[in-house]
Amino acid sequence: MSGLRLIVSLMFLLVSLFSCVPSPNIKLAEDAASRGDLEAAHDYYAAALSEGAANKSAEEPLKKIRLKLTEQARQKAAANLQSAQTKNVAAIKQSLSILEQAKRFDPDGSLLGNDIRNYKNSIVQIDENNRNIAAQANQLIAAGEFAAARKNIDVIEQVDPSFAELPNLKQAYKSGYGGQLEKMILKSYADGNVEQARAAMKTWQSLG
């Protein structure tokens, strides 16, 4: 019986000793951080923490690395947007993608959450603005004010070439303006104004 107790005591001692030994992942994390590989350091520290309380020392360096990585992502996203000639949906989506890829360094969303929401809200706002501009363009087309309608279409195309209503809007412009030009061409020829007819024909051909 005493032998069994001794074995159990030894096993308990061994388990206790091993549970107090830091994970090798901590050393790997420190090495990665020293060579500037913060993403690898992040992953090693996170792995060490998941292995148990003996690796509690990994908490603080992991927190600091998460701050650095998320700040780098925020700066990269902002720089990407600033480099765009105009604040367009494609550039915003690229910046949003940068932040989405960095979300694994921000498990609770406290570091990147606001930025991600702001970028998404910007896309929604641009879409709403484009819907209003498209509605105005359709009204201008119906009124035969094609120069003003073209300006509205150009504004939409500049900020979001993938805007869902853009193909139909451009077709409406082409049909309306093309019809007006056809009438102008026929009238100009009928009036003997060949130069005006040729100019109208050239504009009509440019519509595609």
mmCIF file with all atom_site columns, C-alpha atoms in Angstrom, residues 13-138:
data_model
loop_
_atom_site.group_PDB
_atom_site.id
_atom_site.type_symbol
_atom_site.label_atom_id
_atom_site.label_alt_id
_atom_site.label_comp_id
_atom_site.label_asym_id
_atom_site.label_entity_id
_atom_site.label_seq_id
_atom_site.pdbx_PDB_ins_code
_atom_site.Cartn_x
_atom_site.Cartn_y
_atom_site.Cartn_z
_atom_site.occupancy
_atom_site.B_iso_or_equiv
_atom_site.pdbx_formal_charge
_atom_site.auth_seq_id
_atom_site.auth_comp_id
_atom_site.auth_asym_id
_atom_site.auth_atom_id
_atom_site.pdbx_PDB_model_num
ATOM 1   C CA . LEU A 1 13  ? 5.093   15.505 -8.518  1.00 0.00 ? 13  LEU A CA 1
ATOM 2   C CA . LEU A 1 14  ? 6.018   14.868 -12.158 1.00 0.00 ? 14  LEU A CA 1
ATOM 3   C CA . VAL A 1 15  ? 2.749   16.338 -13.397 1.00 0.00 ? 15  VAL A CA 1
ATOM 4   C CA . SER A 1 16  ? 3.259   19.382 -11.191 1.00 0.00 ? 16  SER A CA 1
ATOM 5   C CA . LEU A 1 17  ? 6.805   19.852 -12.425 1.00 0.00 ? 17  LEU A CA 1
ATOM 6   C CA . PHE A 1 18  ? 5.838   19.577 -16.115 1.00 0.00 ? 18  PHE A CA 1
ATOM 7   C CA . SER A 1 19  ? 2.915   21.952 -15.643 1.00 0.00 ? 19  SER A CA 1
ATOM 8   C CA . CYS A 1 20  ? 5.351   24.588 -14.379 1.00 0.00 ? 20  CYS A CA 1
ATOM 9   C CA . VAL A 1 21  ? 7.751   24.257 -17.327 1.00 0.00 ? 21  VAL A CA 1
ATOM 10  C CA . PRO A 1 22  ? 7.253   27.090 -19.849 1.00 0.00 ? 22  PRO A CA 1
ATOM 11  C CA . SER A 1 23  ? 6.235   26.069 -23.331 1.00 0.00 ? 23  SER A CA 1
ATOM 12  C CA . PRO A 1 24  ? 8.974   25.960 -25.992 1.00 0.00 ? 24  PRO A CA 1
ATOM 13  C CA . ASN A 1 25  ? 6.636   28.187 -27.981 1.00 0.00 ? 25  ASN A CA 1
ATOM 14  C CA . ILE A 1 26  ? 7.645   31.107 -25.763 1.00 0.00 ? 26  ILE A CA 1
ATOM 15  C CA . LYS A 1 27  ? 11.282  30.799 -26.855 1.00 0.00 ? 27  LYS A CA 1
ATOM 16  C CA . LEU A 1 28  ? 10.165  30.468 -30.468 1.00 0.00 ? 28  LEU A CA 1
ATOM 17  C CA . ALA A 1 29  ? 8.036   33.583 -30.030 1.00 0.00 ? 29  ALA A CA 1
ATOM 18  C CA . GLU A 1 30  ? 10.921  35.560 -28.552 1.00 0.00 ? 30  GLU A CA 1
ATOM 19  C CA . ASP A 1 31  ? 13.213  34.501 -31.407 1.00 0.00 ? 31  ASP A CA 1
ATOM 20  C CA . ALA A 1 32  ? 10.594  35.474 -33.997 1.00 0.00 ? 32  ALA A CA 1
ATOM 21  C CA . ALA A 1 33  ? 10.053  38.865 -32.347 1.00 0.00 ? 33  ALA A CA 1
ATOM 22  C CA . SER A 1 34  ? 13.807  39.546 -32.233 1.00 0.00 ? 34  SER A CA 1
ATOM 23  C CA . ARG A 1 35  ? 14.085  39.047 -35.989 1.00 0.00 ? 35  ARG A CA 1
ATOM 24  C CA . GLY A 1 36  ? 11.047  41.240 -36.619 1.00 0.00 ? 36  GLY A CA 1
ATOM 25  C CA . ASP A 1 37  ? 8.590   38.512 -37.564 1.00 0.00 ? 37  ASP A CA 1
ATOM 26  C CA . LEU A 1 38  ? 5.707   39.770 -35.448 1.00 0.00 ? 38  LEU A CA 1
ATOM 27  C CA . GLU A 1 39  ? 3.069   37.550 -37.025 1.00 0.00 ? 39  GLU A CA 1
ATOM 28  C CA . ALA A 1 40  ? 5.040   34.395 -36.192 1.00 0.00 ? 40  ALA A CA 1
ATOM 29  C CA . ALA A 1 41  ? 5.715   35.733 -32.689 1.00 0.00 ? 41  ALA A CA 1
ATOM 30  C CA . HIS A 1 42  ? 1.989   36.369 -32.261 1.00 0.00 ? 42  HIS A CA 1
ATOM 31  C CA . ASP A 1 43  ? 1.137   32.807 -33.254 1.00 0.00 ? 43  ASP A CA 1
ATOM 32  C CA . TYR A 1 44  ? 3.770   31.252 -30.962 1.00 0.00 ? 44  TYR A CA 1
ATOM 33  C CA . TYR A 1 45  ? 2.709   33.342 -27.946 1.00 0.00 ? 45  TYR A CA 1
ATOM 34  C CA . ALA A 1 46  ? -0.952  32.521 -28.599 1.00 0.00 ? 46  ALA A CA 1
ATOM 35  C CA . ALA A 1 47  ? -0.094  28.819 -28.831 1.00 0.00 ? 47  ALA A CA 1
ATOM 36  C CA . ALA A 1 48  ? 1.836   29.011 -25.559 1.00 0.00 ? 48  ALA A CA 1
ATOM 37  C CA . LEU A 1 49  ? -1.086  30.629 -23.751 1.00 0.00 ? 49  LEU A CA 1
ATOM 38  C CA . SER A 1 50  ? -3.447  27.952 -24.995 1.00 0.00 ? 50  SER A CA 1
ATOM 39  C CA . GLU A 1 51  ? -1.242  25.310 -23.372 1.00 0.00 ? 51  GLU A CA 1
ATOM 40  C CA . GLY A 1 52  ? -1.913  26.380 -19.790 1.00 0.00 ? 52  GLY A CA 1
ATOM 41  C CA . ALA A 1 53  ? -1.283  28.687 -16.843 1.00 0.00 ? 53  ALA A CA 1
ATOM 42  C CA . ALA A 1 54  ? 2.462   27.971 -16.833 1.00 0.00 ? 54  ALA A CA 1
ATOM 43  C CA . ASN A 1 55  ? 2.728   30.240 -19.866 1.00 0.00 ? 55  ASN A CA 1
ATOM 44  C CA . LYS A 1 56  ? 0.974   33.257 -18.345 1.00 0.00 ? 56  LYS A CA 1
ATOM 45  C CA . SER A 1 57  ? 4.140   35.279 -19.027 1.00 0.00 ? 57  SER A CA 1
ATOM 46  C CA . ALA A 1 58  ? 3.151   35.259 -22.702 1.00 0.00 ? 58  ALA A CA 1
ATOM 47  C CA . GLU A 1 59  ? 0.107   37.477 -22.062 1.00 0.00 ? 59  GLU A CA 1
ATOM 48  C CA . GLU A 1 60  ? 1.863   40.845 -21.950 1.00 0.00 ? 60  GLU A CA 1
ATOM 49  C CA . PRO A 1 61  ? 4.148   40.392 -24.990 1.00 0.00 ? 61  PRO A CA 1
ATOM 50  C CA . LEU A 1 62  ? 1.194   38.995 -26.943 1.00 0.00 ? 62  LEU A CA 1
ATOM 51  C CA . LYS A 1 63  ? -0.855  42.076 -26.060 1.00 0.00 ? 63  LYS A CA 1
ATOM 52  C CA . LYS A 1 64  ? 1.939   44.391 -27.225 1.00 0.00 ? 64  LYS A CA 1
ATOM 53  C CA . ILE A 1 65  ? 2.390   42.495 -30.477 1.00 0.00 ? 65  ILE A CA 1
ATOM 54  C CA . ARG A 1 66  ? -1.350  42.633 -31.174 1.00 0.00 ? 66  ARG A CA 1
ATOM 55  C CA . LEU A 1 67  ? -1.261  46.397 -30.689 1.00 0.00 ? 67  LEU A CA 1
ATOM 56  C CA . LYS A 1 68  ? 1.650   46.721 -33.133 1.00 0.00 ? 68  LYS A CA 1
ATOM 57  C CA . LEU A 1 69  ? 0.140   44.453 -35.774 1.00 0.00 ? 69  LEU A CA 1
ATOM 58  C CA . THR A 1 70  ? -3.278  46.075 -35.695 1.00 0.00 ? 70  THR A CA 1
ATOM 59  C CA . GLU A 1 71  ? -1.749  49.564 -35.782 1.00 0.00 ? 71  GLU A CA 1
ATOM 60  C CA . GLN A 1 72  ? 0.325   48.554 -38.803 1.00 0.00 ? 72  GLN A CA 1
ATOM 61  C CA . ALA A 1 73  ? -2.835  47.307 -40.501 1.00 0.00 ? 73  ALA A CA 1
ATOM 62  C CA . ARG A 1 74  ? -4.683  50.556 -39.709 1.00 0.00 ? 74  ARG A CA 1
ATOM 63  C CA . GLN A 1 75  ? -1.818  52.641 -41.110 1.00 0.00 ? 75  GLN A CA 1
ATOM 64  C CA . LYS A 1 76  ? -1.578  50.493 -44.241 1.00 0.00 ? 76  LYS A CA 1
ATOM 65  C CA . ALA A 1 77  ? -5.334  50.750 -44.826 1.00 0.00 ? 77  ALA A CA 1
ATOM 66  C CA . ALA A 1 78  ? -5.278  54.540 -44.384 1.00 0.00 ? 78  ALA A CA 1
ATOM 67  C CA . ALA A 1 79  ? -2.267  54.923 -46.697 1.00 0.00 ? 79  ALA A CA 1
ATOM 68  C CA . ASN A 1 80  ? -3.973  52.821 -49.348 1.00 0.00 ? 80  ASN A CA 1
ATOM 69  C CA . LEU A 1 81  ? -7.028  55.080 -49.286 1.00 0.00 ? 81  LEU A CA 1
ATOM 70  C CA . GLN A 1 82  ? -4.938  58.258 -49.336 1.00 0.00 ? 82  GLN A CA 1
ATOM 71  C CA . SER A 1 83  ? -2.999  57.051 -52.369 1.00 0.00 ? 83  SER A CA 1
ATOM 72  C CA . ALA A 1 84  ? -6.202  56.790 -54.407 1.00 0.00 ? 84  ALA A CA 1
ATOM 73  C CA . GLN A 1 85  ? -6.889  59.796 -56.635 1.00 0.00 ? 85  GLN A CA 1
ATOM 74  C CA . THR A 1 86  ? -10.489 59.825 -55.446 1.00 0.00 ? 86  THR A CA 1
ATOM 75  C CA . LYS A 1 87  ? -12.260 58.235 -52.500 1.00 0.00 ? 87  LYS A CA 1
ATOM 76  C CA . ASN A 1 88  ? -13.752 55.374 -54.480 1.00 0.00 ? 88  ASN A CA 1
ATOM 77  C CA . VAL A 1 89  ? -15.393 52.113 -53.497 1.00 0.00 ? 89  VAL A CA 1
ATOM 78  C CA . ALA A 1 90  ? -12.570 49.960 -54.898 1.00 0.00 ? 90  ALA A CA 1
ATOM 79  C CA . ALA A 1 91  ? -9.966  51.736 -52.718 1.00 0.00 ? 91  ALA A CA 1
ATOM 80  C CA . ILE A 1 92  ? -12.199 51.530 -49.638 1.00 0.00 ? 92  ILE A CA 1
ATOM 81  C CA . LYS A 1 93  ? -12.737 47.808 -50.213 1.00 0.00 ? 93  LYS A CA 1
ATOM 82  C CA . GLN A 1 94  ? -8.975  47.296 -50.516 1.00 0.00 ? 94  GLN A CA 1
ATOM 83  C CA . SER A 1 95  ? -8.440  49.094 -47.208 1.00 0.00 ? 95  SER A CA 1
ATOM 84  C CA . LEU A 1 96  ? -11.255 47.097 -45.633 1.00 0.00 ? 96  LEU A CA 1
ATOM 85  C CA . SER A 1 97  ? -9.647  43.877 -46.860 1.00 0.00 ? 97  SER A CA 1
ATOM 86  C CA . ILE A 1 98  ? -6.376  44.860 -45.166 1.00 0.00 ? 98  ILE A CA 1
ATOM 87  C CA . LEU A 1 99  ? -8.201  45.252 -41.852 1.00 0.00 ? 99  LEU A CA 1
ATOM 88  C CA . GLU A 1 100 ? -10.236 42.073 -42.310 1.00 0.00 ? 100 GLU A CA 1
ATOM 89  C CA . GLN A 1 101 ? -7.017  40.103 -42.788 1.00 0.00 ? 101 GLN A CA 1
ATOM 90  C CA . ALA A 1 102 ? -5.673  41.555 -39.534 1.00 0.00 ? 102 ALA A CA 1
ATOM 91  C CA . LYS A 1 103 ? -8.771  40.618 -37.513 1.00 0.00 ? 103 LYS A CA 1
ATOM 92  C CA . ARG A 1 104 ? -7.079  37.502 -36.182 1.00 0.00 ? 104 ARG A CA 1
ATOM 93  C CA . PHE A 1 105 ? -4.789  39.813 -34.204 1.00 0.00 ? 105 PHE A CA 1
ATOM 94  C CA . ASP A 1 106 ? -7.852  41.429 -32.639 1.00 0.00 ? 106 ASP A CA 1
ATOM 95  C CA . PRO A 1 107 ? -10.034 38.592 -31.290 1.00 0.00 ? 107 PRO A CA 1
ATOM 96  C CA . ASP A 1 108 ? -12.466 40.830 -29.389 1.00 0.00 ? 108 ASP A CA 1
ATOM 97  C CA . GLY A 1 109 ? -12.656 43.559 -32.050 1.00 0.00 ? 109 GLY A CA 1
ATOM 98  C CA . SER A 1 110 ? -11.541 46.287 -29.645 1.00 0.00 ? 110 SER A CA 1
ATOM 99  C CA . LEU A 1 111 ? -8.620  47.434 -31.821 1.00 0.00 ? 111 LEU A CA 1
ATOM 100 C CA . LEU A 1 112 ? -9.989  47.265 -35.365 1.00 0.00 ? 112 LEU A CA 1
ATOM 101 C CA . GLY A 1 113 ? -13.757 47.171 -34.892 1.00 0.00 ? 113 GLY A CA 1
ATOM 102 C CA . ASN A 1 114 ? -14.379 50.915 -35.237 1.00 0.00 ? 114 ASN A CA 1
ATOM 103 C CA . ASP A 1 115 ? -12.216 51.230 -38.348 1.00 0.00 ? 115 ASP A CA 1
ATOM 104 C CA . ILE A 1 116 ? -13.912 48.279 -40.027 1.00 0.00 ? 116 ILE A CA 1
ATOM 105 C CA . ARG A 1 117 ? -17.346 49.719 -39.275 1.00 0.00 ? 117 ARG A CA 1
ATOM 106 C CA . ASN A 1 118 ? -16.290 53.127 -40.625 1.00 0.00 ? 118 ASN A CA 1
ATOM 107 C CA . TYR A 1 119 ? -15.044 51.679 -43.908 1.00 0.00 ? 119 TYR A CA 1
ATOM 108 C CA . LYS A 1 120 ? -18.218 49.643 -44.326 1.00 0.00 ? 120 LYS A CA 1
ATOM 109 C CA . ASN A 1 121 ? -20.353 52.699 -43.556 1.00 0.00 ? 121 ASN A CA 1
ATOM 110 C CA . SER A 1 122 ? -18.423 54.682 -46.179 1.00 0.00 ? 122 SER A CA 1
ATOM 111 C CA . ILE A 1 123 ? -19.317 52.097 -48.818 1.00 0.00 ? 123 ILE A CA 1
ATOM 112 C CA . VAL A 1 124 ? -22.979 52.208 -47.806 1.00 0.00 ? 124 VAL A CA 1
ATOM 113 C CA . GLN A 1 125 ? -22.973 56.022 -47.891 1.00 0.00 ? 125 GLN A CA 1
ATOM 114 C CA . ILE A 1 126 ? -21.403 56.124 -51.365 1.00 0.00 ? 126 ILE A CA 1
ATOM 115 C CA . ASP A 1 127 ? -23.989 53.641 -52.616 1.00 0.00 ? 127 ASP A CA 1
ATOM 116 C CA . GLU A 1 128 ? -26.820 55.789 -51.226 1.00 0.00 ? 128 GLU A CA 1
ATOM 117 C CA . ASN A 1 129 ? -25.322 58.910 -52.806 1.00 0.00 ? 129 ASN A CA 1
ATOM 118 C CA . ASN A 1 130 ? -24.985 57.143 -56.134 1.00 0.00 ? 130 ASN A CA 1
ATOM 119 C CA . ARG A 1 131 ? -28.624 56.080 -56.027 1.00 0.00 ? 131 ARG A CA 1
ATOM 120 C CA . ASN A 1 132 ? -29.634 59.713 -55.580 1.00 0.00 ? 132 ASN A CA 1
ATOM 121 C CA . ILE A 1 133 ? -27.332 60.852 -58.382 1.00 0.00 ? 133 ILE A CA 1
ATOM 122 C CA . ALA A 1 134 ? -28.679 58.093 -60.644 1.00 0.00 ? 134 ALA A CA 1
ATOM 123 C CA . ALA A 1 135 ? -32.250 59.177 -59.942 1.00 0.00 ? 135 ALA A CA 1
ATOM 124 C CA . GLN A 1 136 ? -31.329 62.761 -60.871 1.00 0.00 ? 136 GLN A CA 1
ATOM 125 C CA . ALA A 1 137 ? -29.589 61.537 -64.037 1.00 0.00 ? 137 ALA A CA 1
ATOM 126 C CA . ASN A 1 138 ? -32.707 59.647 -65.117 1.00 0.00 ? 138 ASN A CA 1
#
